[in-house]
PDB file of C-alpha atoms in Angstrom:
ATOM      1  CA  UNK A  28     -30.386 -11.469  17.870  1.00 43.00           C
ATOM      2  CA  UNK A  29     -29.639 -14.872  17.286  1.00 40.00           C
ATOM      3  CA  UNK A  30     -31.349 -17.905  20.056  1.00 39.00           C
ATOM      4  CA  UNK A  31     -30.101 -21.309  20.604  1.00 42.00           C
ATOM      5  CA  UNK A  32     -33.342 -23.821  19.602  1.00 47.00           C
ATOM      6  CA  UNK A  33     -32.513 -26.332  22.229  1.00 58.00           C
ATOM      7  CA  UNK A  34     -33.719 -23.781  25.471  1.00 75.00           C
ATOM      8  CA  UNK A  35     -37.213 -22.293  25.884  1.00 82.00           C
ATOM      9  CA  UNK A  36     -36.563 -18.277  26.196  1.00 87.00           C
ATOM     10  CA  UNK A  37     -37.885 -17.724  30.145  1.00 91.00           C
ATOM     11  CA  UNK A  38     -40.726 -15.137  30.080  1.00 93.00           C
ATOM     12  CA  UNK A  39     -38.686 -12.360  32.084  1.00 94.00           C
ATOM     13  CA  UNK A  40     -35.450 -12.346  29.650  1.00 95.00           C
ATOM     14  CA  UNK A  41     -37.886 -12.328  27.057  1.00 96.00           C
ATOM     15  CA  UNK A  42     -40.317  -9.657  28.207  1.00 96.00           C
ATOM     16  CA  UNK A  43     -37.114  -7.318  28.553  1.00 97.00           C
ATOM     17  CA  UNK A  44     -35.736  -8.078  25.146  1.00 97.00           C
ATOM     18  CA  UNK A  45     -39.295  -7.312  23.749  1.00 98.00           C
ATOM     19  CA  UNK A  46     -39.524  -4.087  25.571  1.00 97.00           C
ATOM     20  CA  UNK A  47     -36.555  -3.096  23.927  1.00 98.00           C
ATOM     21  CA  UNK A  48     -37.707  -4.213  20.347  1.00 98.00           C
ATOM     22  CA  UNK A  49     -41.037  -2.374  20.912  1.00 98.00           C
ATOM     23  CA  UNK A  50     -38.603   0.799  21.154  1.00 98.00           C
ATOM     24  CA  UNK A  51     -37.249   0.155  17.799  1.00 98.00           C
ATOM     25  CA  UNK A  52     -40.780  -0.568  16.742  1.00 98.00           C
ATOM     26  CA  UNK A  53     -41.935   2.645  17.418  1.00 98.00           C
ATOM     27  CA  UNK A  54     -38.800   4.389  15.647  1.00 98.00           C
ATOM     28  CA  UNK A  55     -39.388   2.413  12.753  1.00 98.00           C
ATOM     29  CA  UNK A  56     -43.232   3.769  12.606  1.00 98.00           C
ATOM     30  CA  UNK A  57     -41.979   7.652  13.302  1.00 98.00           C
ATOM     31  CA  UNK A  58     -39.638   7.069  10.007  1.00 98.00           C
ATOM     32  CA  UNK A  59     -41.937   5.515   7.871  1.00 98.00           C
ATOM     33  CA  UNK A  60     -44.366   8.412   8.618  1.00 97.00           C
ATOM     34  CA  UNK A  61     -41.961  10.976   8.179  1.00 97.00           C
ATOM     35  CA  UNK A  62     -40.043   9.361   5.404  1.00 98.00           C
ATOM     36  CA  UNK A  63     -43.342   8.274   3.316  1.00 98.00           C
ATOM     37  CA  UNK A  64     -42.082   4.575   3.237  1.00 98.00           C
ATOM     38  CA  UNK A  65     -44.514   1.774   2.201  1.00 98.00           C
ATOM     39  CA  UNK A  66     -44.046  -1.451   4.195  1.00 98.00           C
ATOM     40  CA  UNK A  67     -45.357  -5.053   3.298  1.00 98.00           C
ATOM     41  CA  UNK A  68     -44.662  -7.701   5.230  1.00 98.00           C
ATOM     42  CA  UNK A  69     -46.676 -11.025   5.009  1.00 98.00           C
ATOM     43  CA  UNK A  70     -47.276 -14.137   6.958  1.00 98.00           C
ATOM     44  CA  UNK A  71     -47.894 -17.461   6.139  1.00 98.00           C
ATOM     45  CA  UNK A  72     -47.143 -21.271   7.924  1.00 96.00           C
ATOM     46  CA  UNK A  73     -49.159 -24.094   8.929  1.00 93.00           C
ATOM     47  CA  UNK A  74     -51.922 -23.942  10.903  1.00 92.00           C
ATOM     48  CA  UNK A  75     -50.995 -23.269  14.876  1.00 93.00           C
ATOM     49  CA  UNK A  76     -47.204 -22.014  13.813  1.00 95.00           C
ATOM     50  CA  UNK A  77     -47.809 -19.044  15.477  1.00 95.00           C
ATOM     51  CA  UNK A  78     -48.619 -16.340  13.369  1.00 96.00           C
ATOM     52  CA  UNK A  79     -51.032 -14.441  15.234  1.00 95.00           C
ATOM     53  CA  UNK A  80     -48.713 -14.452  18.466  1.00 96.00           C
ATOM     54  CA  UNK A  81     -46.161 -12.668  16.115  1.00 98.00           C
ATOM     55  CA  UNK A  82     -48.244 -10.117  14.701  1.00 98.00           C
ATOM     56  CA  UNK A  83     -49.274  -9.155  17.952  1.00 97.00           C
ATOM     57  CA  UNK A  84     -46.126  -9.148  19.569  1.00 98.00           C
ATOM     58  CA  UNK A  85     -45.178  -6.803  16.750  1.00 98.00           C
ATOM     59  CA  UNK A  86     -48.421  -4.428  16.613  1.00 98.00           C
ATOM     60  CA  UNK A  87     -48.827  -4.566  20.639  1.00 97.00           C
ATOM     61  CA  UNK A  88     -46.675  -1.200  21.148  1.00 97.00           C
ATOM     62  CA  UNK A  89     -47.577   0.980  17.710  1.00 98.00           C
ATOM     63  CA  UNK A  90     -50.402   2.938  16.232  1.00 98.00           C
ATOM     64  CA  UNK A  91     -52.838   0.779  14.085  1.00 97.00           C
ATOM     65  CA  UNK A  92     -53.165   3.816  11.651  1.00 96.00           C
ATOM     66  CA  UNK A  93     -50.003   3.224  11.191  1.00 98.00           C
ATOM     67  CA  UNK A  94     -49.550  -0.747  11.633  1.00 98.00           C
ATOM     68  CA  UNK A  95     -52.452  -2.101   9.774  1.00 98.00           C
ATOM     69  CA  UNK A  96     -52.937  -5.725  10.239  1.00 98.00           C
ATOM     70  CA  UNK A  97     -54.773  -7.539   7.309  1.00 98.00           C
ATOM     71  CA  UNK A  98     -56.416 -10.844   7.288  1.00 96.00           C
ATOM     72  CA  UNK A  99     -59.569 -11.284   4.882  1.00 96.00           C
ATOM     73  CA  UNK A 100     -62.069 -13.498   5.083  1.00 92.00           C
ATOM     74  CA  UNK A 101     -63.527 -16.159   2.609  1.00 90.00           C
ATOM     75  CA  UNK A 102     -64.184 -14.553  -0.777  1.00 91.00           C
ATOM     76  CA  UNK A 103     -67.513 -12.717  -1.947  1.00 92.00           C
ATOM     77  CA  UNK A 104     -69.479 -14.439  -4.989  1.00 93.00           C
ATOM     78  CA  UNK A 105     -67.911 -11.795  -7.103  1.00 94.00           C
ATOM     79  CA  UNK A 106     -64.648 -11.847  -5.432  1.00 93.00           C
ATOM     80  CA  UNK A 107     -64.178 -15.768  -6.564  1.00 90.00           C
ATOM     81  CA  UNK A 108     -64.751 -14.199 -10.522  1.00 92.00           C
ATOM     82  CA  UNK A 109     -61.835 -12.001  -9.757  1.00 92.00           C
ATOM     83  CA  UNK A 110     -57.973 -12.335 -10.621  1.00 91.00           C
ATOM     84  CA  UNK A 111     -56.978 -14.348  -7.583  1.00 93.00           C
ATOM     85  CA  UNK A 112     -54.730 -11.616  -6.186  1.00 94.00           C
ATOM     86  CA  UNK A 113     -56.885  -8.853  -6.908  1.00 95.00           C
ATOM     87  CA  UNK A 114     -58.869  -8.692  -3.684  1.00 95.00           C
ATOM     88  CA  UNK A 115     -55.343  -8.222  -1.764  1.00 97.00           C
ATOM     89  CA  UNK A 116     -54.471  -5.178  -3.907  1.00 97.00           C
ATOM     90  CA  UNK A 117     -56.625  -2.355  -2.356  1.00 97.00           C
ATOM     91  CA  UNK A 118     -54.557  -3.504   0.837  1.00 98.00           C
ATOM     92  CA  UNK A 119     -51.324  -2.682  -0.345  1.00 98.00           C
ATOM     93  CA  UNK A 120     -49.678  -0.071   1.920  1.00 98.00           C
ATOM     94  CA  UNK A 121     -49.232   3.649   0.682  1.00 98.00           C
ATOM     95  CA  UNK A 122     -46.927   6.261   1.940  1.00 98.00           C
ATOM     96  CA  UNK A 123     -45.909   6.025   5.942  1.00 98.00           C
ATOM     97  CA  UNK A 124     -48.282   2.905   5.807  1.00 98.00           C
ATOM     98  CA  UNK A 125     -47.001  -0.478   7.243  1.00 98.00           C
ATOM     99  CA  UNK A 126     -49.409  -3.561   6.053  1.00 98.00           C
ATOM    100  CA  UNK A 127     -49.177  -6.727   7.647  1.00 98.00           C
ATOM    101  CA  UNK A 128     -50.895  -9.767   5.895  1.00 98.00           C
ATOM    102  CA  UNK A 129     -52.467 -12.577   8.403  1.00 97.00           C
ATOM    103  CA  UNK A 130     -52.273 -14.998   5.944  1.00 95.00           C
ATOM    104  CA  UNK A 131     -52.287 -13.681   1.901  1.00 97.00           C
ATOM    105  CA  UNK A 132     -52.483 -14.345  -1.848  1.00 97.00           C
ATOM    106  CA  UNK A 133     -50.625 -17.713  -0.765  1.00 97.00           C
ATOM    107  CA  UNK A 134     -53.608 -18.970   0.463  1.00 96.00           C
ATOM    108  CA  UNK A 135     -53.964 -20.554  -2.929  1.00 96.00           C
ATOM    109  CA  UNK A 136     -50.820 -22.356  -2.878  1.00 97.00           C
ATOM    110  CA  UNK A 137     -51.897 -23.795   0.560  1.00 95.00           C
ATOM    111  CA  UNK A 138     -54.732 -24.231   2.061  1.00 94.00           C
ATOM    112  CA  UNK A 139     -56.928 -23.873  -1.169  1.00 94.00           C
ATOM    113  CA  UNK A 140     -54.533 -26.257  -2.957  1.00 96.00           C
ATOM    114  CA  UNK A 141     -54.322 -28.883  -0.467  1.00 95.00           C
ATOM    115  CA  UNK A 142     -57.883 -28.433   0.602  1.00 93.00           C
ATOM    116  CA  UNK A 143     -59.595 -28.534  -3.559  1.00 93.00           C
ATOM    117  CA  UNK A 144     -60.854 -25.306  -2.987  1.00 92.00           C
ATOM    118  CA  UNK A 145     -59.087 -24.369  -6.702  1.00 93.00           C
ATOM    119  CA  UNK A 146     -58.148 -26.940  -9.313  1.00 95.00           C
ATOM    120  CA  UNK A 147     -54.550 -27.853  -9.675  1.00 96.00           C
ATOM    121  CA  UNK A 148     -54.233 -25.608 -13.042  1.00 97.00           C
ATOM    122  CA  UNK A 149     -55.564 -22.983 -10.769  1.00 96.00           C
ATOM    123  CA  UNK A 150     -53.098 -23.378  -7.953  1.00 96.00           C
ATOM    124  CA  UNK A 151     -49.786 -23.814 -10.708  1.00 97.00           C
ATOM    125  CA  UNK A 152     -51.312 -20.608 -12.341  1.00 97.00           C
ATOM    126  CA  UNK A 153     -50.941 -18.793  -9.304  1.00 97.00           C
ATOM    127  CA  UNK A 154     -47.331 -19.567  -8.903  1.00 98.00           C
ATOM    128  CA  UNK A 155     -46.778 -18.780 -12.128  1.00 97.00           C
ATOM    129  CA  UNK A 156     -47.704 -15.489 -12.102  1.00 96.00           C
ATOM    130  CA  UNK A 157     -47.172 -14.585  -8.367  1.00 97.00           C
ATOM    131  CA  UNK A 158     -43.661 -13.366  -8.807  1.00 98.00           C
ATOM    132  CA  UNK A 159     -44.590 -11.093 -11.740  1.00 97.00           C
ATOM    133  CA  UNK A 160     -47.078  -9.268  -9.851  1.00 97.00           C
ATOM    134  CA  UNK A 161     -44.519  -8.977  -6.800  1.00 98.00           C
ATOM    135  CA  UNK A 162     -42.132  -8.292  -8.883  1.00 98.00           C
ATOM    136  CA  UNK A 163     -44.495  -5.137  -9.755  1.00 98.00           C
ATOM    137  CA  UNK A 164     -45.271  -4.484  -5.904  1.00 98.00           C
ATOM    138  CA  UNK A 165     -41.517  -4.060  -5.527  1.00 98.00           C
ATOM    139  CA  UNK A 166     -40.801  -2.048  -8.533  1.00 98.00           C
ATOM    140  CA  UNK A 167     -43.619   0.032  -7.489  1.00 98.00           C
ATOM    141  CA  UNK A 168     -41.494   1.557  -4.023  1.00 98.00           C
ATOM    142  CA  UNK A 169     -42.772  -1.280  -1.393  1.00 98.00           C
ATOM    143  CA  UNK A 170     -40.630  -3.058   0.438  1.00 98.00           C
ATOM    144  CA  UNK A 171     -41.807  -6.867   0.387  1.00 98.00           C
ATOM    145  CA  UNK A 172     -41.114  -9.254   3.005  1.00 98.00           C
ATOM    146  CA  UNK A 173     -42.375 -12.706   3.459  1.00 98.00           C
ATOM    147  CA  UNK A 174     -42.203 -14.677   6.034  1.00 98.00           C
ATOM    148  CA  UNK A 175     -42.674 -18.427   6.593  1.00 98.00           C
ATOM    149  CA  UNK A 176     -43.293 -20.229  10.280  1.00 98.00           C
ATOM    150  CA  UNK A 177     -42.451 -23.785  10.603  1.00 97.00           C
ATOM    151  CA  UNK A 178     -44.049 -25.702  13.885  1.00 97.00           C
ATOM    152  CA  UNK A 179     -43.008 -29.111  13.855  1.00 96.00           C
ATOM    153  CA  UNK A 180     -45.936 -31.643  13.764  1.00 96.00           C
ATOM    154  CA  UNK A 181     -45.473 -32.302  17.616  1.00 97.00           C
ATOM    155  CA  UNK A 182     -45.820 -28.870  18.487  1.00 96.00           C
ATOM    156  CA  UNK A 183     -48.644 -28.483  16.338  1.00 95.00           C
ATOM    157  CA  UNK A 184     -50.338 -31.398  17.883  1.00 95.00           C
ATOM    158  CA  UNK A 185     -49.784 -30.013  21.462  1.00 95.00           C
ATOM    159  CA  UNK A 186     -50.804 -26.381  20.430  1.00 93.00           C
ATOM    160  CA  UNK A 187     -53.954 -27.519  18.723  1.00 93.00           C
ATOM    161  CA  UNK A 188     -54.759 -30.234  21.522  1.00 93.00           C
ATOM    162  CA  UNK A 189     -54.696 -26.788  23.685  1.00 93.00           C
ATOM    163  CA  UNK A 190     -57.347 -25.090  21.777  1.00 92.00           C
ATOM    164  CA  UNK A 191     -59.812 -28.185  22.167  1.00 92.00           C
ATOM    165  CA  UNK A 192     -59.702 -27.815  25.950  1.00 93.00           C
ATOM    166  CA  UNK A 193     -58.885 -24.275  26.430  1.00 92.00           C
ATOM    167  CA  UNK A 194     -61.756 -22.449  26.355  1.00 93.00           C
ATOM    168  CA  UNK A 195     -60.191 -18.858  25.477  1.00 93.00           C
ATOM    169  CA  UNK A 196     -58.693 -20.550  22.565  1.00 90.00           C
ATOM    170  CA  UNK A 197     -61.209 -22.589  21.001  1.00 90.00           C
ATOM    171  CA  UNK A 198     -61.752 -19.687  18.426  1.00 89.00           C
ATOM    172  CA  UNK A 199     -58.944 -20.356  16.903  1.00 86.00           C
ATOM    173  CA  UNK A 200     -59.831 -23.883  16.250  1.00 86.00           C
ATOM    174  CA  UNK A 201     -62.259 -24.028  12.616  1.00 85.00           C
ATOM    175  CA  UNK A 202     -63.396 -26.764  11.238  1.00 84.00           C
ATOM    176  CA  UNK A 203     -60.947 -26.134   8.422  1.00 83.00           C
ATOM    177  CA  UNK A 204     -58.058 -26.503  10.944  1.00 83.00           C
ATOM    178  CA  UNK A 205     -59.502 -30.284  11.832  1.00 86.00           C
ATOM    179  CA  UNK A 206     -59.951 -31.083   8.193  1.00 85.00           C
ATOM    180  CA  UNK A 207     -56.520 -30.074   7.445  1.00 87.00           C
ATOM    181  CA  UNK A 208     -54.601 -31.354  10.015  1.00 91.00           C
ATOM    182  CA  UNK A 209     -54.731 -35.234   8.535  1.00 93.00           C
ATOM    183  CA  UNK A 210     -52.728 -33.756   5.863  1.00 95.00           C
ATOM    184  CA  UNK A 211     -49.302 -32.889   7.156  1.00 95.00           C
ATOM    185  CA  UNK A 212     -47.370 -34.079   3.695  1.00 96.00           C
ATOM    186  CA  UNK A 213     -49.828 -32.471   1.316  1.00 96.00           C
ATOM    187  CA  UNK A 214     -49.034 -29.333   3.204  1.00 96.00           C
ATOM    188  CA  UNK A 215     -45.230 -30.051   3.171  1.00 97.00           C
ATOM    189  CA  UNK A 216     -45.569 -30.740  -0.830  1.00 97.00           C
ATOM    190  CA  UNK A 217     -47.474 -27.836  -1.349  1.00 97.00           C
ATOM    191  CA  UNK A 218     -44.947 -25.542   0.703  1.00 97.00           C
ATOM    192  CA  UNK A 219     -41.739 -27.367  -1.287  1.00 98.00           C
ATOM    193  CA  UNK A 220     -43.659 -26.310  -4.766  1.00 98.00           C
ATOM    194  CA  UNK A 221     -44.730 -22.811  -3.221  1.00 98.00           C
ATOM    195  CA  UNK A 222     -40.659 -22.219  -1.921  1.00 98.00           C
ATOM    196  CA  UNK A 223     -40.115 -23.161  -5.602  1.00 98.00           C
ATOM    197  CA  UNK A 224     -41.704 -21.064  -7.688  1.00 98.00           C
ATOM    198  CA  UNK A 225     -42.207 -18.027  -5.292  1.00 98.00           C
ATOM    199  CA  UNK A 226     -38.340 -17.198  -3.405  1.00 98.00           C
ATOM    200  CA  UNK A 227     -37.262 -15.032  -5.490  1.00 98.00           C
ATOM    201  CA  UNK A 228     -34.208 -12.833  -5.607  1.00 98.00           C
ATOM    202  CA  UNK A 229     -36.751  -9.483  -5.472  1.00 98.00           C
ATOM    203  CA  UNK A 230     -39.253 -10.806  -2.860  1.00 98.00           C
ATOM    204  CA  UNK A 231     -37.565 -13.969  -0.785  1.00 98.00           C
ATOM    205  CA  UNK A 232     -39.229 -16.229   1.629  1.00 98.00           C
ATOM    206  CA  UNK A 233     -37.857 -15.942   5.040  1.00 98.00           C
ATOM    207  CA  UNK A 234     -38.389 -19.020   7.283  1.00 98.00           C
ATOM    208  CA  UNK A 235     -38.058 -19.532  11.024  1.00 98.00           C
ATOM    209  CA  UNK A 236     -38.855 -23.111  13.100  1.00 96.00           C
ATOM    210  CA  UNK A 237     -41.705 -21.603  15.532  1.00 96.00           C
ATOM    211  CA  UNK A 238     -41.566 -24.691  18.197  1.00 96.00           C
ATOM    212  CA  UNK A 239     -40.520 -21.627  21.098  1.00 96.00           C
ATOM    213  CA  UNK A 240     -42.939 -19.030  20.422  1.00 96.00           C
ATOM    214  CA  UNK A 241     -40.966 -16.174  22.418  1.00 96.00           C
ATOM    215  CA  UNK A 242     -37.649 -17.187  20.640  1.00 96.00           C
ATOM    216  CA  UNK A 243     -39.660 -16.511  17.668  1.00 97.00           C
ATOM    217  CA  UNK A 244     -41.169 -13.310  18.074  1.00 97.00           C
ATOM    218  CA  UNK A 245     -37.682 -12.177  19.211  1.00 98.00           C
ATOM    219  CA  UNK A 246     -35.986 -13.421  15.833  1.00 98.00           C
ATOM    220  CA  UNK A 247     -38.530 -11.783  13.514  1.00 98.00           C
ATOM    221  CA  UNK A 248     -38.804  -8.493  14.728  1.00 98.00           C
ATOM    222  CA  UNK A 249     -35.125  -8.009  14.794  1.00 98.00           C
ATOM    223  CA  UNK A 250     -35.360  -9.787  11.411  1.00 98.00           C
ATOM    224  CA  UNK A 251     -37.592  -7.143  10.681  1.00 98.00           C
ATOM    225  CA  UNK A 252     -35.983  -4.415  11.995  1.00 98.00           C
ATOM    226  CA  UNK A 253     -32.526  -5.063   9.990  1.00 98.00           C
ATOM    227  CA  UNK A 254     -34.480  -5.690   6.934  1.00 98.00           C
ATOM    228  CA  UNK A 255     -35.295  -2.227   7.081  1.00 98.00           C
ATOM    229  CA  UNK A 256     -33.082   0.616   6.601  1.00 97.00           C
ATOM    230  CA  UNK A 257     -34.840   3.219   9.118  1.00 98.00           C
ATOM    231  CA  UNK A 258     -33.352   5.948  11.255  1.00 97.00           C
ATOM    232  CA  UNK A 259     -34.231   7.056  14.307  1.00 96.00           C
ATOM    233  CA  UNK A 260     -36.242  10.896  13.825  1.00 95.00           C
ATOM    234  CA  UNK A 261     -35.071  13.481  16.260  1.00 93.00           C
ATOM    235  CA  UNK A 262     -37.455  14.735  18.731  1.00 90.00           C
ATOM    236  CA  UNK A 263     -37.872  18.024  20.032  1.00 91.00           C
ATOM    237  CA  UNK A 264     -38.542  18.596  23.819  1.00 93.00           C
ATOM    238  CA  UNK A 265     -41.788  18.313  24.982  1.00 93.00           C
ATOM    239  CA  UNK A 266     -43.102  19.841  28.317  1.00 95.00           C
ATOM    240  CA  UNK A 267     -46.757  19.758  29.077  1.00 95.00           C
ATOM    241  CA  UNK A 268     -48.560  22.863  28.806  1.00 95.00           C
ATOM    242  CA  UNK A 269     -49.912  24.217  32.440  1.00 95.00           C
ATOM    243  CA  UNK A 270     -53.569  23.216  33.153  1.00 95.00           C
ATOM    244  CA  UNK A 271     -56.039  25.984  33.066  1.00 95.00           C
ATOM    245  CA  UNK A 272     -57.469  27.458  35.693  1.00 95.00           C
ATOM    246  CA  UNK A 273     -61.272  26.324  36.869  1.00 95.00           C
ATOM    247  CA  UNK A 274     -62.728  30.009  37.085  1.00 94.00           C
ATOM    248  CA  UNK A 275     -65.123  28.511  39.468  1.00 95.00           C
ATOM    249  CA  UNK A 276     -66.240  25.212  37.747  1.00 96.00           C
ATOM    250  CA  UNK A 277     -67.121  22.185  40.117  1.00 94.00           C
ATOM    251  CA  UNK A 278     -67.287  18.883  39.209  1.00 93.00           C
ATOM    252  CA  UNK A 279     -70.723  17.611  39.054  1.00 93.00           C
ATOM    253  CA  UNK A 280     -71.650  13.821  39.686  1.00 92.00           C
ATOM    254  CA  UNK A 281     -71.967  13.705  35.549  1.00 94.00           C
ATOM    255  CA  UNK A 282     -72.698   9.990  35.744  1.00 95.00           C
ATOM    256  CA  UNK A 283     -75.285   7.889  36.435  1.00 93.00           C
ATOM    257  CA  UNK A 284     -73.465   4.449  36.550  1.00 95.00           C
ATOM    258  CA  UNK A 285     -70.127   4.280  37.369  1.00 93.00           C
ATOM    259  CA  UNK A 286     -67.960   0.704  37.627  1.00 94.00           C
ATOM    260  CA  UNK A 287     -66.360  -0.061  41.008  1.00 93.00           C
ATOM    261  CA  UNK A 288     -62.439   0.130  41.223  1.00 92.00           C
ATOM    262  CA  UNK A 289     -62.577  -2.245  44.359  1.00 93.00           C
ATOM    263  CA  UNK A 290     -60.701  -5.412  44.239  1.00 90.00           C
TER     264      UNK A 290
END
């Protein structure tokens, strides 16, 4: 379901082509259940790319016991005396489980790097080692995909200008956010080393330019869905039961407060 980049996706073609992705969405979830698959699939980009309009684009229409969306915050004391990646491990999906990282171990190739929250052995460490241990996540049965959101640096302008006068948004704006926005080519540096060491042939980065935001969301969850080699589980027929009789019970006013329907 490839989009041109040149047209923004109008909200009613877009809401249909969703609706019929959410179907898929949900067949994928009834065959990981049944077929004990475990799912990975992590997001990273710059700051306002988009990521958390994806995620819930994708989770919107599925169970969360079954979609489990993951994004940590700042590390404990003891945490920081861990192996980086450790704290990500207990996270890792197990059978009929799909995990979805908000952000991930790549945190210290980006923001952590570019922001001296870990030296620069630290940081070259990581990527060192990063496609060992994913190399391990795959040989262990869990299918790994990464993906990578691109906003170009007018968009991100515009879509963090938003959150300053928005006042629904401004959440989303942190103080790291402000700090790192100066730093547009220490962030494209960090990404070009990142890409380097880390897109490998058993865990590859998947990228997509996020400037339309429904075009987007479209093109990963198809991505997603291909990716993926699920079948659709057959479903018995289902006909509600018939409702049991009262045998003389009568509805009591049960509640003291109730909230008014009225417009």
């Amino acid at each position: 379901m490839a989009h041109e980049t040149g047209k923004r996706l109008k909200n009613k073609v877009y809401l249909s082509k969703l609706k019929d992705l959410h179907i898929e969405l949900v067949k994928l979830q009834e065959w990981a259940k049944q077929s004990g698959a475990k799912i990975c699939i992590v997001f990273e980009g710059r700051d306002g790319a988009g990521k958390g309009g994806v995620i819930k684009a994708i989770t919107e229409r599925v169970s969360p016991r079954t979609f489990r969306v993951i994004a940590l915050p700042p590390p404990t004391e003891r945490e920081k005396t861990q192996m980086y990646i450790q704290r990500y491990l207990p996270y890792l999906p197990a059978a009929g489980e799909i995990v979805i990282f908000d952000r991930s171990w790549y945190n210290r190739a980006g923001v952590e790097r570019v922001m001296g929250f870990c030296s620069e052995d630290q940081a070259k460490r990581f990527l060192q080692i990063s496609p060992n241990v994913e190399k391990a996540i795959v040989d262990s049965g869990i299918l790994l995909l990464k993906y990578w959101l691109e906003v170009s640096p007018e968009e991100q302008t515009r879509r963090l200008e938003e959150r300053i006068t928005d006042f629904r948004k401004i959440w989303k704006l942190s103080p790291m956010d402000l700090k790192s926005y100066s730093r547009w080519y220490d962030y494209s540096r960090a990404r070009d080393e990142m890409f380097a060491a880390t897109d490998t042939d058993w865990a590859p980065w998947f990228a997509v330019r996020s400037d339309d935001k429904r075009q987007t969301r479209l093109n990963i969850i198809d991505h997603i869905l291909k990716s993926i080699p699920y079948e659709e589980i057959p479903r018995g027929k289902i006909k509600l039961p018939k409702r049991q009789k009262a045998h003389g019970y009568e509805e009591p006013d049960f509640a003291r407060n109730w909230i008014s329907t009225a417009p």
